[in-house]
Short mmCIF file of C-alpha atoms and ligand atoms in Angstrom, two decimals:
data_model
loop_
_atom_site.label_atom_id
_atom_site.label_comp_id
_atom_site.label_asym_id
_atom_site.label_seq_id
_atom_site.Cartn_x
_atom_site.Cartn_y
_atom_site.Cartn_z
CA MET A 4 -41.08 -20.69 -74.49
CA ALA A 5 -43.21 -19.51 -77.42
CA VAL A 6 -41.59 -19.85 -80.81
CA ASP A 7 -42.91 -18.35 -84.06
CA PRO A 8 -43.28 -20.48 -87.23
CA VAL A 9 -39.68 -19.97 -88.31
CA GLY A 10 -38.33 -20.72 -84.86
CA ARG A 11 -37.58 -17.28 -83.39
CA ARG A 12 -38.39 -16.77 -79.78
CA GLN A 13 -41.29 -14.37 -79.30
CA SER A 14 -40.45 -13.37 -75.80
CA GLY A 15 -37.67 -13.63 -73.31
CA MET A 16 -34.93 -13.25 -75.94
CA PRO A 17 -31.89 -13.64 -73.67
CA SER A 18 -29.93 -10.70 -75.10
CA THR A 19 -29.49 -8.59 -78.21
CA PRO A 20 -28.30 -10.92 -80.97
CA VAL A 21 -24.68 -10.63 -81.97
CA SER A 22 -24.46 -9.65 -85.65
CA THR A 23 -21.65 -11.09 -87.74
CA LYS A 24 -20.84 -11.67 -91.41
CA THR A 25 -19.32 -14.65 -93.13
CA GLN A 26 -18.91 -15.89 -96.69
CA VAL A 27 -20.69 -19.23 -96.30
CA ALA A 28 -23.13 -20.15 -93.49
CA VAL A 29 -23.68 -23.89 -93.21
CA VAL A 30 -26.75 -25.25 -91.46
CA GLY A 31 -25.66 -28.65 -90.13
CA ALA A 32 -22.35 -29.84 -88.68
CA GLY A 33 -22.38 -33.52 -89.62
CA PRO A 34 -19.79 -35.08 -91.93
CA ALA A 35 -20.96 -33.34 -95.14
CA ALA A 36 -21.04 -29.91 -93.49
CA LEU A 37 -17.66 -30.30 -91.79
CA MET A 38 -15.96 -31.72 -94.90
CA LEU A 39 -17.31 -28.76 -96.87
CA THR A 40 -16.12 -26.14 -94.38
CA HIS A 41 -12.73 -27.87 -94.24
CA LEU A 42 -12.40 -27.70 -98.06
CA LEU A 43 -13.60 -24.07 -98.11
CA ALA A 44 -11.05 -23.12 -95.45
CA ARG A 45 -8.31 -24.67 -97.59
CA ALA A 46 -9.47 -22.40 -100.43
CA GLY A 47 -9.33 -19.37 -98.11
CA ILE A 48 -13.12 -19.07 -97.72
CA GLU A 49 -14.64 -18.25 -94.33
CA SER A 50 -17.60 -20.16 -92.96
CA VAL A 51 -19.73 -20.77 -89.89
CA ALA A 52 -21.40 -24.17 -89.31
CA ILE A 53 -24.21 -24.70 -86.80
CA ASP A 54 -26.04 -27.83 -85.65
CA LEU A 55 -28.99 -28.45 -83.33
CA ARG A 56 -27.28 -31.60 -82.03
CA SER A 57 -24.41 -31.66 -79.55
CA ARG A 58 -21.10 -33.07 -80.73
CA GLN A 59 -21.66 -36.08 -78.46
CA GLU A 60 -25.11 -36.79 -79.93
CA ILE A 61 -23.66 -36.90 -83.45
CA GLU A 62 -20.79 -39.14 -82.31
CA GLU A 63 -23.24 -41.58 -80.79
CA THR A 64 -25.39 -41.97 -83.92
CA HIS A 65 -24.47 -45.28 -85.58
CA ARG A 66 -24.55 -45.16 -89.36
CA ALA A 67 -23.02 -47.17 -92.18
CA GLY A 68 -19.38 -48.11 -92.20
CA ILE A 69 -18.16 -48.46 -95.78
CA LEU A 70 -16.13 -45.78 -97.57
CA GLU A 71 -15.48 -45.68 -101.31
CA GLN A 72 -11.86 -45.24 -102.39
CA ASP A 73 -12.49 -41.57 -103.34
CA SER A 74 -13.98 -40.87 -99.90
CA VAL A 75 -10.87 -42.32 -98.25
CA ASP A 76 -8.60 -40.30 -100.56
CA LEU A 77 -10.51 -37.09 -99.77
CA LEU A 78 -10.02 -37.63 -96.03
CA VAL A 79 -6.34 -38.52 -96.36
CA ASP A 80 -5.24 -36.10 -99.10
CA THR A 81 -6.82 -33.02 -97.51
CA GLY A 82 -5.28 -33.72 -94.10
CA VAL A 83 -8.42 -34.79 -92.20
CA SER A 84 -7.52 -38.36 -91.28
CA GLU A 85 -4.63 -40.78 -91.32
CA ARG A 86 -6.53 -42.93 -88.85
CA VAL A 87 -8.86 -44.07 -91.65
CA LEU A 88 -5.93 -46.05 -93.10
CA ARG A 89 -4.57 -47.18 -89.71
CA ASP A 90 -7.80 -48.17 -87.95
CA GLY A 91 -9.93 -48.97 -91.03
CA TYR A 92 -9.96 -52.30 -92.82
CA ARG A 93 -9.50 -52.56 -96.57
CA HIS A 94 -12.06 -54.80 -98.25
CA ASP A 95 -11.29 -56.03 -101.76
CA GLY A 96 -14.71 -57.60 -102.30
CA ILE A 97 -18.07 -58.64 -100.86
CA GLU A 98 -19.97 -61.91 -100.65
CA LEU A 99 -23.43 -62.16 -102.24
CA ALA A 100 -25.09 -65.17 -100.61
CA PHE A 101 -28.24 -66.73 -102.09
CA GLY A 102 -29.74 -70.04 -103.23
CA GLY A 103 -27.82 -72.05 -100.62
CA GLY A 104 -24.35 -70.74 -101.54
CA SER A 105 -22.16 -67.66 -101.70
CA HIS A 106 -20.48 -65.76 -104.56
CA ARG A 107 -17.64 -63.31 -104.14
CA ILE A 108 -17.58 -60.05 -106.07
CA ASP A 109 -13.86 -59.38 -106.48
CA PHE A 110 -13.53 -55.58 -106.62
CA GLN A 111 -9.75 -55.65 -107.17
CA GLY A 112 -9.93 -58.20 -109.97
CA LEU A 113 -12.91 -56.58 -111.69
CA VAL A 114 -12.27 -52.84 -111.39
CA GLY A 115 -8.94 -52.50 -109.53
CA ALA A 116 -10.59 -50.74 -106.57
CA ALA A 117 -11.37 -51.42 -102.92
CA THR A 118 -13.53 -50.07 -100.11
CA GLN A 119 -12.55 -49.24 -96.55
CA LEU A 120 -14.51 -50.37 -93.50
CA TYR A 121 -14.46 -47.27 -91.28
CA PRO A 122 -17.62 -46.16 -89.45
CA GLN A 123 -19.31 -42.83 -90.13
CA THR A 124 -18.97 -41.88 -86.45
CA ASP A 125 -15.18 -42.05 -86.84
CA VAL A 126 -15.30 -39.97 -90.02
CA PHE A 127 -17.26 -37.38 -88.03
CA ILE A 128 -14.79 -37.45 -85.09
CA ASP A 129 -11.83 -36.95 -87.46
CA LEU A 130 -13.57 -34.04 -89.20
CA ALA A 131 -14.65 -32.36 -85.95
CA ASP A 132 -11.07 -32.69 -84.61
CA ALA A 133 -9.63 -31.27 -87.84
CA ARG A 134 -11.99 -28.26 -87.72
CA GLU A 135 -11.04 -27.65 -84.09
CA ARG A 136 -7.32 -27.99 -84.89
CA ASP A 137 -7.66 -25.49 -87.76
CA GLY A 138 -9.73 -22.97 -85.78
CA GLY A 139 -12.94 -23.56 -87.76
CA ASP A 140 -16.13 -21.87 -86.48
CA VAL A 141 -18.46 -24.77 -85.62
CA ARG A 142 -21.32 -24.38 -83.13
CA PHE A 143 -22.97 -27.52 -81.80
CA GLY A 144 -26.12 -27.61 -79.65
CA VAL A 145 -27.71 -24.44 -81.03
CA THR A 146 -31.47 -23.80 -80.91
CA ASP A 147 -34.10 -21.68 -82.65
CA VAL A 148 -32.47 -21.81 -86.09
CA SER A 149 -34.06 -19.80 -88.90
CA VAL A 150 -32.89 -18.85 -92.40
CA ASP A 151 -34.23 -15.82 -94.31
CA ASP A 152 -33.73 -13.74 -97.45
CA LEU A 153 -32.19 -16.64 -99.31
CA THR A 154 -32.71 -15.11 -102.74
CA ASP A 155 -31.16 -11.80 -101.85
CA SER A 156 -29.09 -11.25 -98.75
CA PRO A 157 -29.17 -14.44 -96.65
CA VAL A 158 -29.30 -14.32 -92.88
CA VAL A 159 -29.10 -17.24 -90.45
CA ARG A 160 -30.33 -16.73 -86.91
CA PHE A 161 -29.78 -19.04 -83.97
CA ILE A 162 -29.22 -19.16 -80.23
CA ASP A 163 -25.92 -20.74 -79.20
CA SER A 164 -25.46 -23.32 -76.46
CA ASN A 165 -24.84 -20.53 -73.92
CA GLY A 166 -28.17 -18.85 -74.71
CA GLN A 167 -26.64 -16.03 -76.76
CA GLY A 168 -28.60 -15.01 -79.87
CA HIS A 169 -26.78 -14.65 -83.22
CA GLN A 170 -27.56 -13.18 -86.59
CA VAL A 171 -25.11 -14.21 -89.31
CA ARG A 172 -25.24 -12.53 -92.71
CA ALA A 173 -23.67 -14.67 -95.42
CA ASP A 174 -23.02 -14.53 -99.15
CA PHE A 175 -24.32 -18.10 -99.46
CA VAL A 176 -26.14 -20.60 -97.25
CA VAL A 177 -25.60 -24.36 -97.42
CA GLY A 178 -28.33 -26.67 -96.12
CA ALA A 179 -26.39 -29.73 -94.97
CA ASP A 180 -28.96 -30.32 -92.25
CA GLY A 181 -29.86 -33.95 -92.81
CA SER A 182 -32.93 -35.85 -93.93
CA ARG A 183 -35.31 -33.65 -91.90
CA SER A 184 -33.77 -30.53 -93.41
CA LEU A 185 -35.15 -27.13 -92.44
CA CYS A 186 -33.34 -25.51 -95.37
CA ARG A 187 -34.94 -27.85 -97.90
CA ARG A 188 -38.39 -26.67 -96.76
CA THR A 189 -37.57 -23.01 -97.46
CA VAL A 190 -37.54 -23.67 -101.23
CA PRO A 191 -40.97 -22.67 -102.63
CA LYS A 192 -43.04 -25.62 -103.88
CA ALA A 193 -43.25 -24.19 -107.40
CA GLU A 194 -39.46 -24.17 -107.67
CA ARG A 195 -38.62 -27.72 -106.69
CA GLN A 196 -39.53 -31.28 -107.49
CA GLN A 197 -39.51 -34.03 -104.87
CA TYR A 198 -39.17 -37.75 -105.70
CA PHE A 199 -40.07 -40.41 -103.08
CA ARG A 200 -40.08 -44.14 -102.73
CA GLU A 201 -41.14 -45.96 -99.57
CA TYR A 202 -40.29 -49.63 -98.90
CA PRO A 203 -42.40 -52.13 -96.94
CA PHE A 204 -39.46 -53.17 -94.73
CA ALA A 205 -36.73 -51.74 -92.51
CA TRP A 206 -33.41 -52.93 -91.04
CA PHE A 207 -32.98 -54.20 -87.52
CA GLY A 208 -29.38 -53.18 -86.75
CA ILE A 209 -27.23 -54.51 -83.93
CA LEU A 210 -23.75 -54.12 -82.51
CA ALA A 211 -22.44 -57.34 -80.95
CA GLU A 212 -19.34 -58.06 -78.87
CA ALA A 213 -18.04 -60.97 -80.90
CA PRO A 214 -15.20 -61.83 -83.26
CA PRO A 215 -15.82 -61.40 -87.02
CA SER A 216 -17.75 -64.23 -88.67
CA ALA A 217 -16.18 -63.64 -92.10
CA PRO A 218 -13.30 -61.55 -93.53
CA GLU A 219 -15.59 -59.47 -95.78
CA LEU A 220 -19.22 -58.27 -95.78
CA ILE A 221 -21.93 -60.83 -96.51
CA TYR A 222 -25.13 -59.67 -98.22
CA SER A 223 -27.47 -62.63 -97.73
CA HIS A 224 -30.75 -63.19 -99.59
CA SER A 225 -33.01 -66.01 -98.42
CA PRO A 226 -36.70 -66.87 -98.10
CA HIS A 227 -36.24 -65.95 -94.40
CA GLY A 228 -35.43 -62.38 -95.38
CA PHE A 229 -32.31 -60.34 -96.03
CA ALA A 230 -29.36 -60.14 -93.64
CA LEU A 231 -26.12 -58.15 -93.81
CA ILE A 232 -23.08 -59.25 -91.84
CA SER A 233 -20.73 -56.31 -91.43
CA GLN A 234 -17.97 -55.57 -88.96
CA ARG A 235 -16.44 -52.84 -86.86
CA THR A 236 -13.30 -54.24 -85.14
CA GLU A 237 -11.77 -57.58 -84.12
CA THR A 238 -14.14 -57.62 -81.13
CA LEU A 239 -17.21 -55.67 -82.28
CA GLN A 240 -19.53 -56.60 -85.15
CA ARG A 241 -22.34 -54.78 -86.96
CA MET A 242 -25.19 -56.86 -88.39
CA TYR A 243 -28.62 -56.17 -89.82
CA PHE A 244 -31.68 -58.18 -90.74
CA GLN A 245 -34.83 -57.24 -92.56
CA CYS A 246 -37.83 -56.43 -90.36
CA ASP A 247 -41.20 -54.71 -90.40
CA PRO A 248 -40.86 -50.89 -90.27
CA THR A 249 -43.08 -50.79 -87.16
CA GLU A 250 -40.92 -53.29 -85.23
CA ASP A 251 -40.01 -52.26 -81.67
CA ALA A 252 -36.31 -53.16 -81.21
CA ARG A 253 -36.61 -53.15 -77.40
CA THR A 254 -38.96 -56.14 -77.38
CA TRP A 255 -36.38 -58.48 -79.00
CA SER A 256 -34.24 -60.68 -76.71
CA ASP A 257 -30.64 -61.47 -77.69
CA ASP A 258 -31.63 -65.12 -78.31
CA ARG A 259 -34.42 -64.14 -80.66
CA ILE A 260 -32.12 -61.80 -82.61
CA TRP A 261 -29.40 -64.46 -82.99
CA GLU A 262 -31.92 -67.06 -84.06
CA ARG A 263 -33.28 -64.75 -86.74
CA LEU A 264 -29.78 -63.89 -88.04
CA GLN A 265 -28.54 -67.52 -87.95
CA THR A 266 -31.63 -68.72 -89.87
CA SER A 267 -31.17 -66.08 -92.59
CA VAL A 268 -27.47 -66.72 -93.25
CA GLY A 269 -27.66 -70.44 -92.37
CA ALA A 270 -29.80 -70.94 -95.49
CA ASN A 271 -26.67 -69.99 -97.47
CA GLY A 272 -24.18 -72.04 -95.48
CA TYR A 273 -22.89 -69.49 -92.93
CA THR A 274 -22.77 -69.73 -89.14
CA LEU A 275 -22.29 -66.57 -87.10
CA LYS A 276 -20.11 -66.15 -84.03
CA GLU A 277 -22.41 -64.82 -81.31
CA GLY A 278 -21.85 -62.44 -78.40
CA ALA A 279 -23.54 -59.86 -76.18
CA ILE A 280 -25.70 -57.39 -78.15
CA THR A 281 -24.85 -53.85 -77.03
CA SER A 282 -27.06 -51.80 -79.34
CA ARG A 283 -30.25 -52.43 -81.29
CA THR A 284 -32.17 -50.04 -83.55
CA VAL A 285 -34.69 -50.14 -86.37
CA LEU A 286 -33.62 -48.13 -89.43
CA PRO A 287 -36.37 -46.98 -91.79
CA PHE A 288 -35.90 -47.26 -95.56
CA ARG A 289 -36.63 -44.54 -98.04
CA SER A 290 -35.46 -43.17 -101.37
CA PHE A 291 -35.79 -39.41 -101.77
CA VAL A 292 -34.44 -36.64 -104.02
CA GLN A 293 -35.22 -32.92 -104.15
CA GLU A 294 -34.32 -31.18 -107.41
CA PRO A 295 -32.68 -28.82 -108.12
CA MET A 296 -30.17 -28.72 -105.27
CA HIS A 297 -30.04 -24.91 -105.26
CA HIS A 298 -32.41 -21.98 -104.86
CA GLY A 299 -31.30 -18.35 -104.88
CA ARG A 300 -28.23 -18.21 -102.62
CA LEU A 301 -29.06 -21.54 -100.96
CA VAL A 302 -27.57 -24.92 -101.91
CA LEU A 303 -28.44 -28.31 -100.43
CA ALA A 304 -25.92 -31.09 -99.79
CA GLY A 305 -26.03 -34.69 -98.54
CA ASP A 306 -29.15 -36.10 -96.86
CA ALA A 307 -30.84 -32.69 -96.98
CA ALA A 308 -31.19 -33.17 -100.75
CA HIS A 309 -31.34 -36.95 -101.06
CA THR A 310 -31.74 -40.15 -99.08
CA VAL A 311 -30.91 -43.67 -100.21
CA PRO A 312 -31.81 -46.95 -98.53
CA PRO A 313 -28.70 -48.29 -96.75
CA THR A 314 -28.18 -51.39 -98.92
CA GLY A 315 -24.86 -50.61 -100.60
CA ALA A 316 -23.78 -47.91 -98.09
CA LYS A 317 -24.02 -44.97 -100.46
CA GLY A 318 -25.37 -42.29 -98.05
CA LEU A 319 -22.15 -40.87 -96.60
CA ASN A 320 -20.19 -41.44 -99.81
CA LEU A 321 -22.74 -39.45 -101.79
CA ALA A 322 -22.66 -36.64 -99.23
CA LEU A 323 -18.86 -36.46 -99.47
CA ALA A 324 -19.05 -36.53 -103.29
CA ASP A 325 -21.57 -33.63 -103.13
CA VAL A 326 -19.33 -31.43 -101.03
CA ARG A 327 -16.23 -32.12 -103.08
CA VAL A 328 -18.04 -30.66 -106.11
CA LEU A 329 -19.77 -27.99 -104.02
CA ALA A 330 -16.48 -26.66 -102.62
CA GLU A 331 -15.19 -26.14 -106.17
CA GLU A 332 -18.36 -24.42 -107.38
CA LEU A 333 -18.82 -22.34 -104.22
CA GLU A 334 -15.27 -21.07 -104.54
CA ARG A 335 -16.21 -19.76 -108.00
CA ALA A 336 -19.52 -18.35 -106.73
CA VAL A 337 -17.88 -16.54 -103.79
CA THR A 338 -14.92 -15.10 -105.65
CA GLN A 339 -16.98 -13.93 -108.66
CA ASP A 340 -20.20 -13.18 -106.69
CA ASP A 341 -22.03 -15.26 -109.29
CA LEU A 342 -24.99 -17.62 -108.87
CA ALA A 343 -24.33 -19.68 -112.02
CA PRO A 344 -21.88 -22.10 -110.32
CA LEU A 345 -24.69 -23.16 -107.93
CA ALA A 346 -26.72 -24.49 -110.86
CA THR A 347 -23.60 -26.23 -112.19
CA TYR A 348 -23.13 -27.85 -108.76
CA SER A 349 -26.71 -29.10 -108.75
CA LYS A 350 -26.35 -30.62 -112.21
CA ARG A 351 -23.02 -32.29 -111.46
CA ALA A 352 -24.16 -33.65 -108.09
CA LEU A 353 -27.51 -34.94 -109.38
CA ALA A 354 -25.83 -36.98 -112.12
CA ARG A 355 -24.13 -39.04 -109.42
CA VAL A 356 -27.14 -38.98 -107.07
CA TRP A 357 -29.40 -40.70 -109.61
CA LYS A 358 -26.84 -43.38 -110.39
CA ALA A 359 -26.58 -44.06 -106.66
CA GLN A 360 -30.38 -43.99 -106.31
CA HIS A 361 -30.61 -46.70 -108.94
CA PHE A 362 -27.83 -48.79 -107.41
CA SER A 363 -29.28 -48.57 -103.87
CA TYR A 364 -32.77 -49.37 -105.16
CA ARG A 365 -31.49 -52.33 -107.16
CA MET A 366 -29.44 -53.76 -104.26
CA THR A 367 -32.50 -53.30 -102.01
CA THR A 368 -35.11 -54.87 -104.28
CA MET A 369 -32.79 -57.66 -105.43
CA LEU A 370 -31.87 -58.77 -101.92
CA HIS A 371 -34.91 -58.20 -99.68
CA THR A 372 -37.97 -60.40 -99.43
CA LEU A 373 -41.24 -58.55 -99.98
CA PRO A 374 -43.78 -59.15 -97.17
CA HIS A 375 -46.13 -61.10 -99.46
CA ALA A 376 -43.52 -62.58 -101.79
CA THR A 377 -44.67 -65.58 -103.82
CA PRO A 378 -42.30 -68.47 -104.63
CA PHE A 379 -42.08 -66.93 -108.12
CA ASP A 380 -40.78 -63.66 -106.65
CA VAL A 381 -38.06 -65.44 -104.68
CA ARG A 382 -36.93 -67.61 -107.63
CA ARG A 383 -36.90 -64.54 -109.90
CA GLN A 384 -34.62 -62.72 -107.45
CA GLU A 385 -32.33 -65.77 -107.39
CA GLY A 386 -32.30 -65.61 -111.20
CA GLU A 387 -31.27 -61.95 -111.06
CA LEU A 388 -28.52 -62.68 -108.54
CA ALA A 389 -27.28 -65.63 -110.62
CA ALA A 390 -27.23 -63.48 -113.77
CA LEU A 391 -25.23 -60.81 -111.96
CA THR A 392 -22.72 -63.03 -110.17
CA GLY A 393 -22.34 -65.45 -113.11
CA SER A 394 -21.29 -62.82 -115.62
CA VAL A 395 -18.19 -60.64 -115.74
CA ALA A 396 -20.28 -57.78 -117.17
CA GLY A 397 -22.85 -58.06 -114.34
CA SER A 398 -20.25 -58.37 -111.59
CA THR A 399 -18.24 -55.49 -113.03
CA TYR A 400 -21.27 -53.19 -112.87
CA LEU A 401 -21.76 -54.12 -109.23
CA ALA A 402 -18.05 -53.71 -108.37
CA GLU A 403 -17.89 -50.33 -110.10
CA ALA A 404 -21.04 -49.00 -108.44
CA TYR A 405 -20.12 -50.34 -104.99
CA THR A 406 -16.58 -48.95 -104.98
CA GLY A 407 -17.81 -45.63 -106.48
CA TRP A 408 -17.92 -44.00 -109.91
CA PRO A 409 -15.08 -41.65 -110.88
CA ALA A 410 -15.53 -38.03 -109.74
CA ARG A 411 -16.84 -35.60 -112.38
C1 PHB B 507 -22.35 -51.05 -92.08
O1 PHB B 507 -21.25 -51.58 -91.81
O2 PHB B 507 -22.97 -50.42 -91.22
C2 PHB B 507 -22.92 -51.18 -93.45
C3 PHB B 507 -22.17 -51.80 -94.43
C4 PHB B 507 -22.71 -51.94 -95.69
C5 PHB B 507 -24.00 -51.48 -95.98
C6 PHB B 507 -24.72 -50.85 -94.99
C7 PHB B 507 -24.20 -50.69 -93.72
O3 PHB B 507 -24.51 -51.67 -97.20
#
């Protein structure tokens, strides 16, 4: 069917659109969007969240699995999840492996904090269940989404999964619609700045039916490339190794994958427990920020406003930190019909975003091997890792950044 540039059907509109009003329309229904609508509902603010993807599609997207302490507290304290404590695994540190050995960063000892291994898909399931339990208005599998009049009187149009057209007028619109955000693109060029960084490598990610190879995560740097040994459960493991961004995951046999992983971590004294590989994907790397994170009556949150490379697992944590601040500022904006809190949100969120951009960039460039790395490059990286792990000041920075800066 023909669709005009903003996605409205030109012909064959199934029926007259249903017109409704809400206080906050949220484009996206991933973890950031659902956490936000949950927090807004607790403050007595109405919302509608829509997503192009079905609930099942979102559940089946594998993402990172490490939550900062504040992310765990947000899920527990606001009544979204107890499962995060029951089914998650507390990690009090990580291993940084390089130069033929391994060095533990002791989060508890250095900053008195921990992280929780709990996959993003489970965070999403808990949030979607909580919204359903609380009667939240969440529409998955919608099509033909468009947003208009964002500076004045915002309207979000879409067709629901039954083919019914909708037109939702809202006081404010939140673009929590991921790294390919439609909302982000509605901000005029003259009113926003975009910052990019591409990397000449990607991650080859697998899920393997095997017991854990170590009690905590291993970030392994070696001349054979970076590898990350993570976990999911007692019987399922998540691992990654550095690859070319154009790599085709389907062409790799299990044997070839295991050999590559064993060589990378073997250089630092580890041996992995192997098993059947049940999933394999190539994850591209990119750093991106769009500033400011507001325009008129639109605000951006999570991946729609910023992307970090996955080294250090900041993506979901940053998105949750965004919406914690956004819920506070939106509450002010809605109750006082004032735009000023949106600018305050952008400023508060960006302060954390740039710290996380730096941390993710540093973890990435410190641990990966550049495609044409010289022996000097590799030895310099080992020097950086030794300086960091061999000093309390260096290790404390890493522990603080990894477990998450205090909320502001
Ligand atoms: C994961 O478990 O998927 C994971 C953990 C740590 C990272 C990235 C991904 O830095």
